[in-house]
Coordinates of C-alpha atoms in Angstrom, one line a residue:
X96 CA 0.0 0.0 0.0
X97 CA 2.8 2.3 1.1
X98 CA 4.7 1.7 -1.8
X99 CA 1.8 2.4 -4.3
X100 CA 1.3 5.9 -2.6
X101 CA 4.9 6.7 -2.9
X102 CA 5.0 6.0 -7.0
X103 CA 1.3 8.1 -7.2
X104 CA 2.7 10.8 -5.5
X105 CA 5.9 10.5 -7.3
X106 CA 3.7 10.5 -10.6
X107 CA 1.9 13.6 -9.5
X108 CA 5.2 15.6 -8.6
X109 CA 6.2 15.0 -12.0
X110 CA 3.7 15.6 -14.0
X111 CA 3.6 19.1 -11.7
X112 CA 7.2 19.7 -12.7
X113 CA 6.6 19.4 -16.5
X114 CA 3.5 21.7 -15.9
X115 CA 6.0 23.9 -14.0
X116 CA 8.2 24.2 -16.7
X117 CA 5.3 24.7 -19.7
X118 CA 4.2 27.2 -18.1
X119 CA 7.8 28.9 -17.4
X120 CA 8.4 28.8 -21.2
X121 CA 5.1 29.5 -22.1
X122 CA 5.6 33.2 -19.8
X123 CA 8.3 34.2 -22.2
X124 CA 5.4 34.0 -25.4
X125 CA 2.2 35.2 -23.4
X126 CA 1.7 36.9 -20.4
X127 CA -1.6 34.9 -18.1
X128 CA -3.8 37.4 -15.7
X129 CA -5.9 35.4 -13.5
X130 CA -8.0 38.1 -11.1
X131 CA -10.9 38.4 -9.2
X132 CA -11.9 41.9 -8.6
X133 CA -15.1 43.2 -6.2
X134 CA -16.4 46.3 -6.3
X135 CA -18.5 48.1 -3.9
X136 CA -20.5 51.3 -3.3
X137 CA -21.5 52.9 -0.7
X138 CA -22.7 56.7 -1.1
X139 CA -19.8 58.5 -2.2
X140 CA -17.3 56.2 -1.9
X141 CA -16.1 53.0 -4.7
X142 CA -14.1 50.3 -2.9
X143 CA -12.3 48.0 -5.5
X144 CA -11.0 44.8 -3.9
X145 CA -8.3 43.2 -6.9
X146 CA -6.3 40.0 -6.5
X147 CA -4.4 38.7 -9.3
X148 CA -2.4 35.8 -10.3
X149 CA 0.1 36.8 -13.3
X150 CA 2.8 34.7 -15.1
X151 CA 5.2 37.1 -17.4
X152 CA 9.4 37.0 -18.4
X153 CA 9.8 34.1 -16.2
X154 CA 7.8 35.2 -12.9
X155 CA 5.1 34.6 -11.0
X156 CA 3.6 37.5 -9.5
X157 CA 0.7 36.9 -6.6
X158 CA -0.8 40.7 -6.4
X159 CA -3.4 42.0 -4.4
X160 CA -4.3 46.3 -4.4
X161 CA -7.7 48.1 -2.9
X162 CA -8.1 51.5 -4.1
X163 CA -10.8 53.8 -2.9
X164 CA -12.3 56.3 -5.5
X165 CA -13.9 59.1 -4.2
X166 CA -17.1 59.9 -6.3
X167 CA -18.0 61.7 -8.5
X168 CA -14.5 61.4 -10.3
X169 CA -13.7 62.7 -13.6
X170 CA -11.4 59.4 -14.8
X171 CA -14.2 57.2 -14.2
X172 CA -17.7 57.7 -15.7
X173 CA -20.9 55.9 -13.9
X174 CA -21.3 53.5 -17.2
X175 CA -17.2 52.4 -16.2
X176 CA -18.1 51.9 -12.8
X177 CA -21.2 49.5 -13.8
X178 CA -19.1 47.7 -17.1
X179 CA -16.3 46.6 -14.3
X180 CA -16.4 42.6 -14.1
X181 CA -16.9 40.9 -10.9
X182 CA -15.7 37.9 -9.8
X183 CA -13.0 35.2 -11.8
X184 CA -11.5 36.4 -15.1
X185 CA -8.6 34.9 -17.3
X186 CA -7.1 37.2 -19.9
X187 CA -4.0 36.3 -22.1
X188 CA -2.0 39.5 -23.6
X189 CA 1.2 38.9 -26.2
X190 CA 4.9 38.8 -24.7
X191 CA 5.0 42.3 -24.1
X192 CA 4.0 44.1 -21.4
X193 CA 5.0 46.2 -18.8
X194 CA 6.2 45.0 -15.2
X195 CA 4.9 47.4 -13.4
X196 CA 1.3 46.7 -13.1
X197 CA -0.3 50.0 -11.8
X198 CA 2.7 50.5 -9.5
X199 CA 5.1 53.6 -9.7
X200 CA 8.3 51.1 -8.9
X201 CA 8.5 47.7 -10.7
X202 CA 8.5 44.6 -9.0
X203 CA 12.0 42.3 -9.0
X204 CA 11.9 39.2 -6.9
X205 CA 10.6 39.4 -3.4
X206 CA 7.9 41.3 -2.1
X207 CA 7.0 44.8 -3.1
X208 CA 4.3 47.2 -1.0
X209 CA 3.3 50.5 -2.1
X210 CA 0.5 53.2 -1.0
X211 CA -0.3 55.9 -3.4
X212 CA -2.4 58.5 -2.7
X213 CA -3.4 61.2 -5.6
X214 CA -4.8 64.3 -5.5
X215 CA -8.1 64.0 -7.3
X216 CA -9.5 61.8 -4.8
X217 CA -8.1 58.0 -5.1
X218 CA -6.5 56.1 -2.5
X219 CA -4.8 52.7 -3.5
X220 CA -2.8 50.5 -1.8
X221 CA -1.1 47.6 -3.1
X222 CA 1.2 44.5 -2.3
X223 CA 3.0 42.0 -4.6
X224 CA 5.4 38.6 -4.1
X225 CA 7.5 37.8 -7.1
X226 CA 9.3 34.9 -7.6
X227 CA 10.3 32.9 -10.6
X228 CA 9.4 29.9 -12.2
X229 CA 12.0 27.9 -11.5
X230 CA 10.9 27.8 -7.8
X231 CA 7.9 25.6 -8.4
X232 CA 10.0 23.7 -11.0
X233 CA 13.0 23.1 -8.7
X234 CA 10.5 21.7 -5.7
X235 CA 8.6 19.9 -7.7
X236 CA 11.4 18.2 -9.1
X237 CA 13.0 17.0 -5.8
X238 CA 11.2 13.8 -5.5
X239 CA 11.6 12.8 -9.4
X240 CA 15.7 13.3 -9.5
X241 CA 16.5 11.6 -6.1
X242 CA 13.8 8.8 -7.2
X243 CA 15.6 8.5 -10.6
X244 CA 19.0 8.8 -8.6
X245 CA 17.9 5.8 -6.3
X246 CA 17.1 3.6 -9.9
X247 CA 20.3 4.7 -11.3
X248 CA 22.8 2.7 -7.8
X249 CA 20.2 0.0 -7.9
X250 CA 20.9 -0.9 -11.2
X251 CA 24.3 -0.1 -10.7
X252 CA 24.2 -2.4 -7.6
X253 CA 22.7 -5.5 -9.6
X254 CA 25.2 -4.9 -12.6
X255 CA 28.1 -5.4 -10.0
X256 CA 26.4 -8.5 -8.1
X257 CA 26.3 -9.7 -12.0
X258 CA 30.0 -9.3 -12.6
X259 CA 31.3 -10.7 -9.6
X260 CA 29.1 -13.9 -9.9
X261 CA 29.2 -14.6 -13.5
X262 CA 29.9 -17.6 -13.6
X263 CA 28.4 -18.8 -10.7
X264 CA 32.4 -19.4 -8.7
X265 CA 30.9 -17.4 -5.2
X266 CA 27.9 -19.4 -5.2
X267 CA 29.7 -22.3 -5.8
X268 CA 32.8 -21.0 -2.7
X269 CA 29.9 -20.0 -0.3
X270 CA 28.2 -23.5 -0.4
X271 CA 30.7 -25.6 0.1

């Protein structure tokens, strides 16, 4: 049972590390937004919740801003406001984009934080964690080398047992 759970979650970590490395090529041809934004008014005031999921150059960038729009405000119109998308999105935009993704200073690897305040009335505040792909890649690919590593002395093992018995003299020593 035991051993049948350890080749199933072998299986599973590498078919996680060739998805781990489609999509780490893939980020150099398309950039992948996944978001989910909520909006919400009360009176005066727009509240716009954002979290987003985005793959570009290599990265993996796990963002998450709320900006507060005071209303009435002359960049965004009442038919904007209702046209915004709640909930889960998925968008894919060509190769090139920029990295700074509504922030003033773009993001390397690590975390990044920034509050900006403007003067026409909008307060946002944003955080971000960038790392690259080859961080899912390289732990998902633990288990797979040291498994392949373990085949690679057994059969070196049982090639060595071969050539020291081959024709049958230490059987033939440790029997009599």
């Amino acid at each position: 049972m035991f051993r049948w759970a350890r080749r199933i979650f072998l299986l599973l970590s590498f078919l996680l590390l060739a998805e781990s490395i489609a999509f780490w090529v893939r980020s150099y041809m398309l950039v992948d937004f996944v978001h989910h934004q909520r909006v919400e008014r009360s009176g005066r005031t727009l509240d716009w919740h954002h979290r987003m999921v985005t793959s570009w150059h290599g990265k993996i960038g796990l963002m998450t801003r709320h900006s507060v729009w005071t209303l009435p405000h002359p960049d965004l119109s009442e038919r904007e406001i209702a046209s915004i998308q709640q909930g889960w999105s998925h968008e894919r935009l060509p190769g090139i984009t920029s990295d700074t993704f509504g922030m003033n200073r773009p993001p390397r690897f690590g975390f990044g934080a920034q509050k900006i305040t403007s003067s026409n009335g909008v307060m946002a505040e944003g955080r971000i964690i960038v790392f690259p792909w080859a961080v899912p890649a390289l732990i998902f690919g633990i288990l797979p080398f040291f498994r392949v590593l373990g085949f690679m002395k057994a059969r070196r093992r049982l090639k060595r047992l071969k050539a020291l018995n081959w024709n049958g003299m230490q059987t033939r020593k440790l029997a009599a």
